[in-house]
Short mmCIF file of C-alpha atoms (C1' of nucleotides) in Angstrom, two decimals:
data_model
loop_
_atom_site.label_atom_id
_atom_site.label_comp_id
_atom_site.label_asym_id
_atom_site.label_seq_id
_atom_site.Cartn_x
_atom_site.Cartn_y
_atom_site.Cartn_z
CA MET A 5 2.39 -102.34 3.17
CA LYS A 6 0.99 -100.34 0.32
CA ASN A 7 3.44 -97.71 -0.89
CA SER A 8 2.20 -94.59 -2.57
CA ASN A 9 2.32 -94.39 -6.36
CA LEU A 10 4.77 -91.53 -6.00
CA TYR A 11 7.66 -93.83 -5.18
CA LYS A 12 7.46 -95.33 -8.65
CA GLY A 13 10.56 -94.21 -10.44
CA SER A 14 12.44 -93.38 -7.23
CA ILE A 15 14.01 -96.70 -6.40
CA VAL A 16 17.16 -96.25 -8.43
CA THR A 17 17.75 -92.86 -6.84
CA ILE A 18 17.33 -94.34 -3.40
CA LEU A 19 19.69 -97.23 -4.10
CA LEU A 20 22.40 -95.08 -5.62
CA LYS A 21 22.27 -92.55 -2.77
CA LEU A 22 22.47 -95.22 -0.05
CA LEU A 23 25.35 -96.93 -1.81
CA ASN A 24 27.02 -93.60 -2.22
CA GLU A 25 26.76 -93.05 1.50
CA HIS A 26 27.61 -96.50 2.78
CA ASP A 27 30.37 -97.66 0.48
CA LYS A 28 28.98 -101.17 0.30
CA MET A 29 25.62 -102.67 1.20
CA TYR A 30 23.68 -105.84 0.53
CA GLY A 31 20.08 -106.03 -0.59
CA TYR A 32 18.40 -107.03 2.63
CA GLU A 33 20.38 -104.42 4.49
CA ILE A 34 19.09 -101.76 2.08
CA THR A 35 15.47 -102.69 2.73
CA GLN A 36 16.10 -102.35 6.44
CA ARG A 37 17.84 -98.98 6.17
CA VAL A 38 15.05 -97.60 4.01
CA PHE A 39 12.47 -98.88 6.46
CA GLU A 40 14.29 -97.26 9.37
CA ILE A 41 15.03 -93.96 7.69
CA THR A 42 11.39 -93.54 6.63
CA ASN A 43 10.12 -94.63 10.04
CA GLY A 44 8.45 -97.64 8.45
CA GLU A 45 6.67 -95.62 5.80
CA LEU A 46 8.52 -97.09 2.82
CA LYS A 47 9.01 -100.79 2.45
CA LEU A 48 11.09 -101.85 -0.51
CA THR A 49 9.84 -105.18 -1.71
CA GLU A 50 12.18 -107.84 -2.97
CA GLY A 51 10.33 -107.99 -6.28
CA ALA A 52 11.31 -104.40 -6.89
CA LEU A 53 14.69 -104.38 -5.15
CA TYR A 54 16.53 -107.31 -6.67
CA PRO A 55 15.65 -106.63 -10.31
CA ALA A 56 16.68 -103.01 -9.77
CA LEU A 57 20.05 -104.07 -8.30
CA HIS A 58 20.62 -106.50 -11.16
CA LYS A 59 19.88 -103.79 -13.67
CA LEU A 60 22.35 -101.43 -12.04
CA GLU A 61 24.89 -104.21 -12.27
CA ASP A 62 24.15 -104.78 -15.97
CA GLN A 63 24.69 -101.07 -16.53
CA ASP A 64 28.00 -101.23 -14.67
CA LEU A 65 26.84 -98.67 -12.16
CA VAL A 66 27.52 -101.08 -9.28
CA GLU A 67 29.83 -104.02 -8.79
CA VAL A 68 29.17 -107.07 -6.67
CA GLU A 69 31.12 -108.91 -4.03
CA ILE A 70 29.77 -112.20 -2.85
CA VAL A 71 30.44 -113.04 0.80
CA LYS A 72 29.56 -116.22 2.64
CA ILE A 73 28.14 -115.79 6.13
CA GLY A 74 28.09 -119.35 7.45
CA LYS A 75 26.20 -121.25 4.77
CA ARG A 76 24.28 -118.22 3.63
CA ILE A 77 25.46 -115.79 0.98
CA ARG A 78 25.40 -112.06 0.87
CA LYS A 79 25.85 -109.96 -2.21
CA TYR A 80 27.49 -106.67 -1.41
CA TYR A 81 26.97 -103.90 -3.91
CA ARG A 82 29.39 -101.04 -4.36
CA LEU A 83 29.23 -98.04 -6.68
CA THR A 84 31.53 -97.93 -9.67
CA GLU A 85 32.92 -94.64 -10.90
CA ALA A 86 30.14 -94.44 -13.45
CA GLY A 87 27.74 -95.21 -10.62
CA THR A 88 29.03 -92.26 -8.62
CA LYS A 89 28.52 -89.97 -11.58
CA GLU A 90 25.04 -91.34 -12.09
CA THR A 91 24.27 -90.73 -8.42
CA VAL A 92 25.07 -87.04 -8.82
CA LYS A 93 22.81 -86.89 -11.84
CA LYS A 94 19.95 -88.68 -10.12
CA LEU A 95 20.16 -86.48 -7.06
CA ALA A 96 20.05 -83.38 -9.25
CA GLU A 97 16.96 -84.82 -10.96
CA LEU A 98 15.34 -85.42 -7.60
CA GLU A 99 16.02 -81.86 -6.46
CA SER A 100 14.57 -80.57 -9.72
CA TYR A 101 11.55 -82.82 -9.34
CA MET A 102 10.91 -81.65 -5.78
CA LYS A 103 11.32 -78.00 -6.69
CA ASN A 104 8.84 -78.37 -9.55
CA MET A 105 6.34 -80.34 -7.48
CA ARG A 106 6.62 -77.80 -4.72
CA ALA A 107 5.85 -75.02 -7.22
CA LEU A 108 2.93 -76.98 -8.60
CA ILE A 109 1.29 -77.55 -5.29
CA ASN A 110 2.17 -74.30 -3.62
CA PRO A 111 1.67 -71.02 -5.48
CA LYS A 112 4.04 -69.29 -3.08
CA PHE A 113 6.90 -71.34 -4.42
CA ARG A 114 6.36 -70.27 -7.99
CA GLU A 115 8.92 -67.98 -9.50
CA LYS A 116 9.59 -66.86 -12.99
CA LEU A 117 13.04 -67.13 -14.51
CA HIS A 118 14.60 -63.68 -14.57
CA MET B 5 11.15 -83.40 -24.05
CA LYS B 6 12.27 -86.24 -21.88
CA ASN B 7 10.80 -86.03 -18.39
CA SER B 8 12.53 -87.67 -15.48
CA ASN B 9 11.28 -91.05 -14.30
CA LEU B 10 10.42 -89.40 -11.01
CA TYR B 11 7.29 -87.82 -12.44
CA LYS B 12 5.78 -91.22 -13.00
CA GLY B 13 2.97 -91.57 -10.51
CA SER B 14 2.71 -87.80 -9.95
CA ILE B 15 0.34 -86.83 -12.75
CA VAL B 16 -2.87 -87.41 -10.79
CA THR B 17 -1.59 -85.31 -7.91
CA ILE B 18 -0.71 -82.49 -10.30
CA LEU B 19 -4.09 -82.59 -12.02
CA LEU B 20 -6.07 -82.65 -8.81
CA LYS B 21 -4.10 -79.80 -7.29
CA LEU B 22 -4.43 -77.56 -10.34
CA LEU B 23 -8.15 -78.25 -10.57
CA ASN B 24 -8.45 -77.56 -6.86
CA GLU B 25 -6.83 -74.20 -7.41
CA HIS B 26 -8.49 -73.14 -10.64
CA ASP B 27 -12.07 -74.34 -10.22
CA LYS B 28 -12.28 -75.45 -13.84
CA MET B 29 -9.68 -76.12 -16.51
CA TYR B 30 -9.41 -77.90 -19.86
CA GLY B 31 -6.72 -80.32 -20.87
CA TYR B 32 -4.62 -78.17 -23.14
CA GLU B 33 -4.74 -75.37 -20.58
CA ILE B 34 -3.37 -77.74 -17.96
CA THR B 35 -0.38 -78.69 -20.09
CA GLN B 36 0.37 -74.99 -20.54
CA ARG B 37 0.09 -74.14 -16.84
CA VAL B 38 2.34 -77.04 -15.91
CA PHE B 39 4.87 -75.97 -18.51
CA GLU B 40 4.81 -72.38 -17.20
CA ILE B 41 4.94 -73.22 -13.53
CA THR B 42 7.92 -75.56 -14.02
CA ASN B 43 9.68 -73.10 -16.30
CA GLY B 44 9.45 -75.54 -19.15
CA GLU B 45 10.94 -78.43 -17.19
CA LEU B 46 7.83 -80.60 -17.17
CA LYS B 47 5.85 -81.19 -20.31
CA LEU B 48 2.69 -83.23 -19.88
CA THR B 49 2.11 -85.23 -23.02
CA GLU B 50 -1.35 -85.85 -24.39
CA GLY B 51 -0.84 -89.58 -24.22
CA ALA B 52 -0.47 -89.29 -20.50
CA LEU B 53 -2.85 -86.41 -19.86
CA TYR B 54 -6.06 -87.44 -21.57
CA PRO B 55 -6.19 -91.01 -20.29
CA ALA B 56 -5.52 -89.65 -16.80
CA LEU B 57 -8.37 -87.14 -17.09
CA HIS B 58 -10.71 -89.83 -18.40
CA LYS B 59 -9.82 -92.06 -15.49
CA LEU B 60 -10.53 -89.32 -12.97
CA GLU B 61 -13.89 -88.88 -14.68
CA ASP B 62 -14.65 -92.63 -14.47
CA GLN B 63 -13.82 -92.47 -10.78
CA ASP B 64 -16.21 -89.50 -10.34
CA LEU B 65 -13.40 -87.34 -9.01
CA VAL B 66 -14.00 -84.75 -11.73
CA GLU B 67 -16.96 -83.77 -13.85
CA VAL B 68 -16.92 -82.48 -17.40
CA GLU B 69 -18.50 -79.53 -19.14
CA ILE B 70 -18.22 -79.37 -22.89
CA VAL B 71 -18.00 -75.88 -24.36
CA LYS B 72 -17.85 -74.93 -28.02
CA ILE B 73 -15.37 -72.23 -28.96
CA GLY B 74 -16.28 -71.48 -32.54
CA LYS B 75 -16.18 -74.87 -34.21
CA ARG B 76 -13.72 -76.30 -31.74
CA ILE B 77 -14.63 -78.00 -28.49
CA ARG B 78 -13.18 -77.65 -25.07
CA LYS B 79 -13.76 -80.05 -22.20
CA TYR B 80 -13.65 -78.27 -18.90
CA TYR B 81 -12.93 -80.37 -15.87
CA ARG B 82 -14.07 -79.49 -12.40
CA LEU B 83 -13.48 -81.33 -9.11
CA THR B 84 -16.38 -83.14 -7.52
CA GLU B 85 -16.71 -83.34 -3.73
CA ALA B 86 -15.03 -86.70 -3.81
CA GLY B 87 -12.34 -85.15 -5.96
CA THR B 88 -11.69 -82.45 -3.40
CA LYS B 89 -11.28 -85.08 -0.69
CA GLU B 90 -8.96 -87.10 -2.90
CA THR B 91 -6.90 -83.95 -3.51
CA VAL B 92 -6.30 -83.56 0.19
CA LYS B 93 -5.25 -87.18 0.40
CA LYS B 94 -2.91 -86.97 -2.56
CA LEU B 95 -1.28 -83.79 -1.27
CA ALA B 96 -0.67 -85.47 2.08
CA GLU B 97 0.90 -88.40 0.27
CA LEU B 98 3.14 -86.04 -1.68
CA GLU B 99 4.28 -84.31 1.52
CA SER B 100 5.04 -87.68 3.05
CA TYR B 101 6.89 -88.77 -0.05
CA MET B 102 9.00 -85.61 -0.09
CA LYS B 103 9.78 -85.85 3.62
CA ASN B 104 10.91 -89.44 3.22
CA MET B 105 12.97 -88.79 0.10
CA ARG B 106 14.56 -85.82 1.80
CA ALA B 107 15.52 -88.06 4.71
CA LEU B 108 16.86 -90.72 2.38
CA ILE B 109 19.11 -88.37 0.46
CA ASN B 110 20.14 -86.09 3.29
CA PRO B 111 21.24 -87.59 6.63
CA LYS B 112 20.60 -84.26 8.32
CA PHE B 113 16.91 -84.64 7.69
CA ARG B 114 16.69 -87.99 9.44
CA GLU B 115 14.89 -88.09 12.74
CA LYS B 116 13.64 -90.87 14.88
CA LEU B 117 10.08 -90.94 16.09
CA HIS B 118 10.02 -89.92 19.75
"C1'" DA C 18 -2.43 -66.22 -50.25
"C1'" DT C 19 -0.42 -69.85 -47.97
"C1'" DA C 20 2.23 -72.51 -45.10
"C1'" DT C 21 3.36 -73.25 -40.39
"C1'" DA C 22 2.51 -73.26 -35.66
"C1'" DA C 23 -0.66 -73.38 -32.12
"C1'" DT C 24 -4.92 -74.95 -30.27
"C1'" DA C 25 -7.71 -79.02 -28.84
"C1'" DC C 26 -9.29 -83.29 -28.65
"C1'" DA C 27 -8.24 -88.57 -28.95
"C1'" DT C 28 -6.47 -93.49 -28.99
"C1'" DA C 29 -3.67 -97.72 -29.87
"C1'" DA C 30 0.63 -100.24 -29.49
"C1'" DT C 31 4.59 -100.66 -27.01
"C1'" DT C 32 7.56 -100.26 -23.20
"C1'" DT C 33 8.87 -100.31 -18.47
"C1'" DA C 34 8.62 -100.40 -13.52
"C1'" DT C 35 6.49 -102.28 -9.92
"C1'" DT C 36 3.25 -105.47 -7.48
"C1'" DT C 37 1.89 -109.77 -6.28
"C1'" DA C 38 2.86 -114.30 -5.63
"C1'" DT C 39 5.87 -117.52 -5.25
"C1'" DG C 40 10.21 -120.38 -4.15
"C1'" DC C 41 14.24 -122.06 -1.49
"C1'" DA C 42 17.38 -122.26 2.36
"C1'" DT C 43 19.67 -120.75 6.81
"C1'" DT C 44 19.76 -118.75 11.30
"C1'" DT C 45 17.88 -116.67 15.43
"C1'" DG C 46 14.91 -116.32 19.16
"C1'" DA C 47 10.67 -117.13 21.78
"C1'" DT D 7 10.45 -126.71 18.25
"C1'" DC D 8 8.23 -123.51 15.69
"C1'" DA D 9 7.86 -118.98 14.01
"C1'" DA D 10 10.13 -115.12 12.58
"C1'" DA D 11 13.91 -113.11 10.56
"C1'" DT D 12 17.62 -113.29 7.28
"C1'" DG D 13 18.93 -113.56 2.41
"C1'" DC D 14 18.68 -114.55 -2.13
"C1'" DA D 15 15.66 -115.02 -6.49
"C1'" DT D 16 12.19 -114.99 -10.41
"C1'" DA D 17 7.83 -115.14 -13.13
"C1'" DA D 18 3.22 -113.42 -14.19
"C1'" DA D 19 0.26 -109.76 -14.00
"C1'" DT D 20 -0.76 -104.96 -13.58
"C1'" DA D 21 -0.52 -100.14 -14.41
"C1'" DA D 22 1.39 -95.94 -15.97
"C1'" DA D 23 3.53 -93.56 -19.30
"C1'" DT D 24 5.91 -93.09 -23.94
"C1'" DT D 25 5.75 -93.04 -28.60
"C1'" DA D 26 3.36 -92.62 -32.56
"C1'" DT D 27 -0.39 -91.55 -34.71
"C1'" DG D 28 -4.91 -89.20 -36.16
"C1'" DT D 29 -8.33 -85.37 -37.05
"C1'" DA D 30 -9.74 -80.69 -37.24
"C1'" DT D 31 -9.80 -75.59 -36.31
"C1'" DT D 32 -7.66 -71.11 -35.73
"C1'" DA D 33 -3.94 -67.77 -35.63
"C1'" DT D 34 0.24 -65.94 -37.35
"C1'" DA D 35 4.11 -65.04 -40.12
"C1'" DT D 36 6.09 -64.71 -44.75
#
DNA sequence: ATATAATACATAATTTATTTATGCATTTGA
DNA sequence: TCAAATGCATAAATAAATTATGTATTATAT
């Protein structure tokens, strides 16, 4: 699948929001949820997903719990407190982005500050 | 100004839409319009803008008219036919992106395909 | 008069995120 | 029993944007 260029820069927001909603999730599960929610329109690739999760971990925005399922491992990710704060920030940024893009593409949505 | 990561990948869409609306514009003018429309929240930098315009020109999505204003030059950009088609495509991609992001961040916006 | 800000273009080096291409191993289902 | 799905991972290459410059003209404020 070829995702649109527009998703560049959105992965962290998506990850944080899903973790905020689900309490704990593992990587593969996240790719599936994203695929479902977007009706197959967005496919997170592993090459983007895992480095992004690792970076969130390095930044202490998520913490990891390793669980063995038979002989296979799962790494569950859970938001830290800092991660929850960052989620709020990222969601506000997304709202701002969408408002501005809406104004840029639709003159009817333009409004001056009073 | 520090723009959000989310704008990465959106510049071409913004340029095409503004050119679609204004018939012809020059670079500096575009930065000003974007700044105004977003109430100062998005500042296109020259380092992003000019290479993007040059790339659109290489792809024959825009054509250029050079105008001298006194001793200074302006390069007006205008959509080609291919550029107009590409604009439609990019706007559809943006709508799809926003729909999917909306669904990802707000469970109420999720809907299964019938 | 003169300095500063605004107008107007440009590019090169660096950074960063993502894509593409792999790799390995286990488990499920056809 | 073979393919697909599950589940992790990383490395090289690509592409977009940031940061840092550069040049020159014109307008404005002191």
